Amino acid sequence: MLHWFTRQKQQTGNTTARWIPSTLFMVAGITVINLLWLIPAIRAIRSSASVLALEAAERLRSRMELDLEHSLSKLSAAADEIAYEPDRTQFILSRFIKNNLHFRSIALVGKNGKELILIDRLNGVVLNGAGDYSQNPLFYVAQQQVSR
């Protein structure tokens, strides 16, 4: 009986000795197989994320261009309305600020570069504002565009 017990213990130890390397080999194999598909998948996800970010940036740029064109057309329409009815300038500019949330303030500048009217969303209407744009190079560019 003792001989049989010793033999059982040796077989168990021998089986364990074979079981551990086969388990380690199986774990290593599964890890390698997972890495083989995981690395390309991660690269594909990064590439897709980059493409998605570029598409989002393009949509944002397009949206900003459309908003800017729309605001510019509304501003041009207000300027034409002021040219046609100069006595309603304050009303036209107030309505423009009220209806166009993209603008915080708007000023009407005379030919000499001085502010005639400043309408601010927070402060309201300021007549004969303190702004002097005569030294600003953009004022001269705008003045040349008007004279054409």
JSON list of C-alpha atoms in Angstrom, two decimals:
[
{"chain": "A", "resi": 1, "resn": "MET", "atom": "CA", "xyz": [0.00, 0.00, 0.00]},
{"chain": "A", "resi": 2, "resn": "LEU", "atom": "CA", "xyz": [2.83, 2.36, 0.78]},
{"chain": "A", "resi": 3, "resn": "HIS", "atom": "CA", "xyz": [4.32, 1.62, -2.59]},
{"chain": "A", "resi": 4, "resn": "TRP", "atom": "CA", "xyz": [1.04, 2.56, -4.31]},
{"chain": "A", "resi": 5, "resn": "PHE", "atom": "CA", "xyz": [0.80, 5.90, -2.38]},
{"chain": "A", "resi": 6, "resn": "THR", "atom": "CA", "xyz": [4.36, 6.86, -3.31]},
{"chain": "A", "resi": 7, "resn": "ARG", "atom": "CA", "xyz": [3.70, 6.02, -6.94]},
{"chain": "A", "resi": 8, "resn": "GLN", "atom": "CA", "xyz": [0.52, 8.21, -6.96]},
{"chain": "A", "resi": 9, "resn": "LYS", "atom": "CA", "xyz": [2.46, 11.14, -5.52]},
{"chain": "A", "resi": 10, "resn": "GLN", "atom": "CA", "xyz": [5.19, 10.82, -8.15]},
{"chain": "A", "resi": 11, "resn": "GLN", "atom": "CA", "xyz": [2.61, 10.77, -10.95]},
{"chain": "A", "resi": 12, "resn": "THR", "atom": "CA", "xyz": [0.88, 13.85, -9.55]},
{"chain": "A", "resi": 13, "resn": "GLY", "atom": "CA", "xyz": [4.16, 15.71, -9.35]},
{"chain": "A", "resi": 14, "resn": "ASN", "atom": "CA", "xyz": [5.08, 14.60, -12.83]},
{"chain": "A", "resi": 15, "resn": "THR", "atom": "CA", "xyz": [1.68, 15.76, -14.19]},
{"chain": "A", "resi": 16, "resn": "THR", "atom": "CA", "xyz": [2.11, 19.14, -12.50]},
{"chain": "A", "resi": 17, "resn": "ALA", "atom": "CA", "xyz": [5.54, 19.46, -14.05]},
{"chain": "A", "resi": 18, "resn": "ARG", "atom": "CA", "xyz": [3.95, 18.93, -17.50]},
{"chain": "A", "resi": 19, "resn": "TRP", "atom": "CA", "xyz": [0.92, 21.10, -16.76]},
{"chain": "A", "resi": 20, "resn": "ILE", "atom": "CA", "xyz": [2.83, 24.29, -15.81]},
{"chain": "A", "resi": 21, "resn": "PRO", "atom": "CA", "xyz": [4.88, 24.63, -19.07]},
{"chain": "A", "resi": 22, "resn": "SER", "atom": "CA", "xyz": [1.86, 23.82, -21.24]},
{"chain": "A", "resi": 23, "resn": "THR", "atom": "CA", "xyz": [-0.20, 26.45, -19.39]},
{"chain": "A", "resi": 24, "resn": "LEU", "atom": "CA", "xyz": [2.56, 29.03, -19.75]},
{"chain": "A", "resi": 25, "resn": "PHE", "atom": "CA", "xyz": [2.86, 28.18, -23.46]},
{"chain": "A", "resi": 26, "resn": "MET", "atom": "CA", "xyz": [-0.91, 28.56, -23.86]},
{"chain": "A", "resi": 27, "resn": "VAL", "atom": "CA", "xyz": [-0.92, 31.95, -22.08]},
{"chain": "A", "resi": 28, "resn": "ALA", "atom": "CA", "xyz": [2.04, 33.14, -24.18]},
{"chain": "A", "resi": 29, "resn": "GLY", "atom": "CA", "xyz": [0.30, 31.95, -27.35]},
{"chain": "A", "resi": 30, "resn": "ILE", "atom": "CA", "xyz": [-2.94, 33.75, -26.49]},
{"chain": "A", "resi": 31, "resn": "THR", "atom": "CA", "xyz": [-0.97, 36.91, -25.69]},
{"chain": "A", "resi": 32, "resn": "VAL", "atom": "CA", "xyz": [0.86, 36.78, -29.02]},
{"chain": "A", "resi": 33, "resn": "ILE", "atom": "CA", "xyz": [-2.38, 36.15, -30.93]},
{"chain": "A", "resi": 34, "resn": "ASN", "atom": "CA", "xyz": [-4.06, 39.09, -29.16]},
{"chain": "A", "resi": 35, "resn": "LEU", "atom": "CA", "xyz": [-1.10, 41.36, -29.91]},
{"chain": "A", "resi": 36, "resn": "LEU", "atom": "CA", "xyz": [-1.20, 40.36, -33.57]},
{"chain": "A", "resi": 37, "resn": "TRP", "atom": "CA", "xyz": [-4.69, 41.79, -34.02]},
{"chain": "A", "resi": 38, "resn": "LEU", "atom": "CA", "xyz": [-4.61, 44.41, -31.26]},
{"chain": "A", "resi": 39, "resn": "ILE", "atom": "CA", "xyz": [-1.68, 46.47, -32.55]},
{"chain": "A", "resi": 40, "resn": "PRO", "atom": "CA", "xyz": [-3.17, 46.96, -36.06]},
{"chain": "A", "resi": 41, "resn": "ALA", "atom": "CA", "xyz": [-6.56, 47.65, -34.48]},
{"chain": "A", "resi": 42, "resn": "ILE", "atom": "CA", "xyz": [-5.07, 50.39, -32.28]},
{"chain": "A", "resi": 43, "resn": "ARG", "atom": "CA", "xyz": [-3.37, 51.93, -35.33]},
{"chain": "A", "resi": 44, "resn": "ALA", "atom": "CA", "xyz": [-6.65, 51.84, -37.24]},
{"chain": "A", "resi": 45, "resn": "ILE", "atom": "CA", "xyz": [-8.49, 53.48, -34.34]},
{"chain": "A", "resi": 46, "resn": "ARG", "atom": "CA", "xyz": [-5.88, 56.24, -34.13]},
{"chain": "A", "resi": 47, "resn": "SER", "atom": "CA", "xyz": [-6.10, 56.78, -37.88]},
{"chain": "A", "resi": 48, "resn": "SER", "atom": "CA", "xyz": [-9.91, 56.92, -37.72]},
{"chain": "A", "resi": 49, "resn": "ALA", "atom": "CA", "xyz": [-9.74, 59.37, -34.82]},
{"chain": "A", "resi": 50, "resn": "SER", "atom": "CA", "xyz": [-7.39, 61.59, -36.83]},
{"chain": "A", "resi": 51, "resn": "VAL", "atom": "CA", "xyz": [-9.73, 61.51, -39.82]},
{"chain": "A", "resi": 52, "resn": "LEU", "atom": "CA", "xyz": [-12.68, 62.29, -37.56]},
{"chain": "A", "resi": 53, "resn": "ALA", "atom": "CA", "xyz": [-10.83, 65.22, -36.00]},
{"chain": "A", "resi": 54, "resn": "LEU", "atom": "CA", "xyz": [-9.97, 66.58, -39.46]},
{"chain": "A", "resi": 55, "resn": "GLU", "atom": "CA", "xyz": [-13.59, 66.25, -40.59]},
{"chain": "A", "resi": 56, "resn": "ALA", "atom": "CA", "xyz": [-14.79, 68.04, -37.47]},
{"chain": "A", "resi": 57, "resn": "ALA", "atom": "CA", "xyz": [-12.28, 70.84, -38.04]},
{"chain": "A", "resi": 58, "resn": "GLU", "atom": "CA", "xyz": [-13.38, 71.15, -41.67]},
{"chain": "A", "resi": 59, "resn": "ARG", "atom": "CA", "xyz": [-17.05, 71.33, -40.64]},
{"chain": "A", "resi": 60, "resn": "LEU", "atom": "CA", "xyz": [-16.20, 73.99, -38.07]},
{"chain": "A", "resi": 61, "resn": "ARG", "atom": "CA", "xyz": [-14.23, 76.02, -40.62]},
{"chain": "A", "resi": 62, "resn": "SER", "atom": "CA", "xyz": [-17.10, 75.78, -43.10]},
{"chain": "A", "resi": 63, "resn": "ARG", "atom": "CA", "xyz": [-19.62, 76.78, -40.45]},
{"chain": "A", "resi": 64, "resn": "MET", "atom": "CA", "xyz": [-17.51, 79.76, -39.41]},
{"chain": "A", "resi": 65, "resn": "GLU", "atom": "CA", "xyz": [-17.19, 80.89, -43.03]},
{"chain": "A", "resi": 66, "resn": "LEU", "atom": "CA", "xyz": [-20.95, 80.68, -43.51]},
{"chain": "A", "resi": 67, "resn": "ASP", "atom": "CA", "xyz": [-21.61, 82.59, -40.27]},
{"chain": "A", "resi": 68, "resn": "LEU", "atom": "CA", "xyz": [-19.09, 85.25, -41.25]},
{"chain": "A", "resi": 69, "resn": "GLU", "atom": "CA", "xyz": [-20.58, 85.64, -44.74]},
{"chain": "A", "resi": 70, "resn": "HIS", "atom": "CA", "xyz": [-24.06, 85.83, -43.26]},
{"chain": "A", "resi": 71, "resn": "SER", "atom": "CA", "xyz": [-23.01, 88.46, -40.71]},
{"chain": "A", "resi": 72, "resn": "LEU", "atom": "CA", "xyz": [-21.17, 90.44, -43.36]},
{"chain": "A", "resi": 73, "resn": "SER", "atom": "CA", "xyz": [-24.23, 90.45, -45.62]},
{"chain": "A", "resi": 74, "resn": "LYS", "atom": "CA", "xyz": [-26.40, 91.66, -42.73]},
{"chain": "A", "resi": 75, "resn": "LEU", "atom": "CA", "xyz": [-23.85, 94.37, -41.91]},
{"chain": "A", "resi": 76, "resn": "SER", "atom": "CA", "xyz": [-23.75, 95.43, -45.55]},
{"chain": "A", "resi": 77, "resn": "ALA", "atom": "CA", "xyz": [-27.54, 95.58, -45.63]},
{"chain": "A", "resi": 78, "resn": "ALA", "atom": "CA", "xyz": [-27.55, 97.76, -42.49]},
{"chain": "A", "resi": 79, "resn": "ALA", "atom": "CA", "xyz": [-24.93, 100.05, -44.06]},
{"chain": "A", "resi": 80, "resn": "ASP", "atom": "CA", "xyz": [-27.04, 100.38, -47.21]},
{"chain": "A", "resi": 81, "resn": "GLU", "atom": "CA", "xyz": [-30.09, 101.15, -45.08]},
{"chain": "A", "resi": 82, "resn": "ILE", "atom": "CA", "xyz": [-28.14, 103.85, -43.19]},
{"chain": "A", "resi": 83, "resn": "ALA", "atom": "CA", "xyz": [-26.98, 105.35, -46.50]},
{"chain": "A", "resi": 84, "resn": "TYR", "atom": "CA", "xyz": [-30.59, 105.46, -47.68]},
{"chain": "A", "resi": 85, "resn": "GLU", "atom": "CA", "xyz": [-32.04, 106.78, -44.39]},
{"chain": "A", "resi": 86, "resn": "PRO", "atom": "CA", "xyz": [-29.27, 108.52, -42.37]},
{"chain": "A", "resi": 87, "resn": "ASP", "atom": "CA", "xyz": [-31.73, 110.02, -39.86]},
{"chain": "A", "resi": 88, "resn": "ARG", "atom": "CA", "xyz": [-32.61, 106.47, -38.63]},
{"chain": "A", "resi": 89, "resn": "THR", "atom": "CA", "xyz": [-28.96, 105.45, -38.03]},
{"chain": "A", "resi": 90, "resn": "GLN", "atom": "CA", "xyz": [-29.31, 104.91, -34.30]},
{"chain": "A", "resi": 91, "resn": "PHE", "atom": "CA", "xyz": [-32.43, 102.77, -34.74]},
{"chain": "A", "resi": 92, "resn": "ILE", "atom": "CA", "xyz": [-30.87, 100.69, -37.56]},
{"chain": "A", "resi": 93, "resn": "LEU", "atom": "CA", "xyz": [-27.69, 100.02, -35.57]},
{"chain": "A", "resi": 94, "resn": "SER", "atom": "CA", "xyz": [-29.65, 99.19, -32.40]},
{"chain": "A", "resi": 95, "resn": "ARG", "atom": "CA", "xyz": [-31.77, 96.73, -34.34]},
{"chain": "A", "resi": 96, "resn": "PHE", "atom": "CA", "xyz": [-28.64, 95.25, -35.92]},
{"chain": "A", "resi": 97, "resn": "ILE", "atom": "CA", "xyz": [-27.00, 94.66, -32.50]},
{"chain": "A", "resi": 98, "resn": "LYS", "atom": "CA", "xyz": [-30.22, 93.22, -31.12]},
{"chain": "A", "resi": 99, "resn": "ASN", "atom": "CA", "xyz": [-30.65, 90.75, -34.00]},
{"chain": "A", "resi": 100, "resn": "ASN", "atom": "CA", "xyz": [-27.00, 89.72, -34.43]},
{"chain": "A", "resi": 101, "resn": "LEU", "atom": "CA", "xyz": [-25.64, 88.03, -31.33]},
{"chain": "A", "resi": 102, "resn": "HIS", "atom": "CA", "xyz": [-22.19, 87.60, -32.91]},
{"chain": "A", "resi": 103, "resn": "PHE", "atom": "CA", "xyz": [-21.55, 91.33, -32.45]},
{"chain": "A", "resi": 104, "resn": "ARG", "atom": "CA", "xyz": [-20.90, 92.86, -29.06]},
{"chain": "A", "resi": 105, "resn": "SER", "atom": "CA", "xyz": [-20.73, 96.46, -30.27]},
{"chain": "A", "resi": 106, "resn": "ILE", "atom": "CA", "xyz": [-20.89, 98.45, -33.47]},
{"chain": "A", "resi": 107, "resn": "ALA", "atom": "CA", "xyz": [-19.66, 101.94, -34.24]},
{"chain": "A", "resi": 108, "resn": "LEU", "atom": "CA", "xyz": [-20.38, 104.36, -37.03]},
{"chain": "A", "resi": 109, "resn": "VAL", "atom": "CA", "xyz": [-17.17, 106.16, -37.94]},
{"chain": "A", "resi": 110, "resn": "GLY", "atom": "CA", "xyz": [-17.13, 109.42, -39.88]},
{"chain": "A", "resi": 111, "resn": "LYS", "atom": "CA", "xyz": [-14.82, 110.26, -42.79]},
{"chain": "A", "resi": 112, "resn": "ASN", "atom": "CA", "xyz": [-12.40, 111.95, -40.38]},
{"chain": "A", "resi": 113, "resn": "GLY", "atom": "CA", "xyz": [-11.96, 108.71, -38.36]},
{"chain": "A", "resi": 114, "resn": "LYS", "atom": "CA", "xyz": [-13.94, 109.85, -35.30]},
{"chain": "A", "resi": 115, "resn": "GLU", "atom": "CA", "xyz": [-16.73, 107.74, -33.80]},
{"chain": "A", "resi": 116, "resn": "LEU", "atom": "CA", "xyz": [-20.13, 109.26, -34.44]},
{"chain": "A", "resi": 117, "resn": "ILE", "atom": "CA", "xyz": [-22.22, 106.60, -32.72]},
{"chain": "A", "resi": 118, "resn": "LEU", "atom": "CA", "xyz": [-21.19, 103.60, -30.64]},
{"chain": "A", "resi": 119, "resn": "ILE", "atom": "CA", "xyz": [-23.81, 101.01, -29.74]},
{"chain": "A", "resi": 120, "resn": "ASP", "atom": "CA", "xyz": [-22.72, 98.40, -27.23]},
{"chain": "A", "resi": 121, "resn": "ARG", "atom": "CA", "xyz": [-24.80, 95.40, -26.22]},
{"chain": "A", "resi": 122, "resn": "LEU", "atom": "CA", "xyz": [-24.10, 96.07, -22.52]},
{"chain": "A", "resi": 123, "resn": "ASN", "atom": "CA", "xyz": [-23.76, 99.87, -22.33]},
{"chain": "A", "resi": 124, "resn": "GLY", "atom": "CA", "xyz": [-26.34, 100.92, -24.90]},
{"chain": "A", "resi": 125, "resn": "VAL", "atom": "CA", "xyz": [-25.95, 103.96, -27.16]},
{"chain": "A", "resi": 126, "resn": "VAL", "atom": "CA", "xyz": [-23.08, 106.43, -26.91]},
{"chain": "A", "resi": 127, "resn": "LEU", "atom": "CA", "xyz": [-23.30, 109.45, -29.18]},
{"chain": "A", "resi": 128, "resn": "ASN", "atom": "CA", "xyz": [-20.05, 111.11, -30.28]},
{"chain": "A", "resi": 129, "resn": "GLY", "atom": "CA", "xyz": [-17.97, 108.27, -28.88]},
{"chain": "A", "resi": 130, "resn": "ALA", "atom": "CA", "xyz": [-14.38, 108.77, -27.82]},
{"chain": "A", "resi": 131, "resn": "GLY", "atom": "CA", "xyz": [-12.93, 106.45, -30.44]},
{"chain": "A", "resi": 132, "resn": "ASP", "atom": "CA", "xyz": [-10.48, 107.91, -32.95]},
{"chain": "A", "resi": 133, "resn": "TYR", "atom": "CA", "xyz": [-9.61, 105.58, -35.80]},
{"chain": "A", "resi": 134, "resn": "SER", "atom": "CA", "xyz": [-7.80, 108.13, -37.96]},
{"chain": "A", "resi": 135, "resn": "GLN", "atom": "CA", "xyz": [-4.37, 106.65, -37.07]},
{"chain": "A", "resi": 136, "resn": "ASN", "atom": "CA", "xyz": [-5.45, 103.04, -37.63]},
{"chain": "A", "resi": 137, "resn": "PRO", "atom": "CA", "xyz": [-4.16, 101.65, -40.96]},
{"chain": "A", "resi": 138, "resn": "LEU", "atom": "CA", "xyz": [-7.34, 99.59, -41.34]},
{"chain": "A", "resi": 139, "resn": "PHE", "atom": "CA", "xyz": [-9.34, 102.81, -41.40]},
{"chain": "A", "resi": 140, "resn": "TYR", "atom": "CA", "xyz": [-7.47, 103.97, -44.48]},
{"chain": "A", "resi": 141, "resn": "VAL", "atom": "CA", "xyz": [-7.94, 100.60, -46.18]},
{"chain": "A", "resi": 142, "resn": "ALA", "atom": "CA", "xyz": [-11.68, 100.78, -45.47]},
{"chain": "A", "resi": 143, "resn": "GLN", "atom": "CA", "xyz": [-11.81, 104.37, -46.68]},
{"chain": "A", "resi": 144, "resn": "GLN", "atom": "CA", "xyz": [-10.12, 103.38, -49.97]},
{"chain": "A", "resi": 145, "resn": "GLN", "atom": "CA", "xyz": [-12.63, 100.54, -50.40]},
{"chain": "A", "resi": 146, "resn": "VAL", "atom": "CA", "xyz": [-15.53, 102.97, -49.90]},
{"chain": "A", "resi": 147, "resn": "SER", "atom": "CA", "xyz": [-14.18, 105.48, -52.40]},
{"chain": "A", "resi": 148, "resn": "ARG", "atom": "CA", "xyz": [-14.00, 102.86, -55.19]}
]
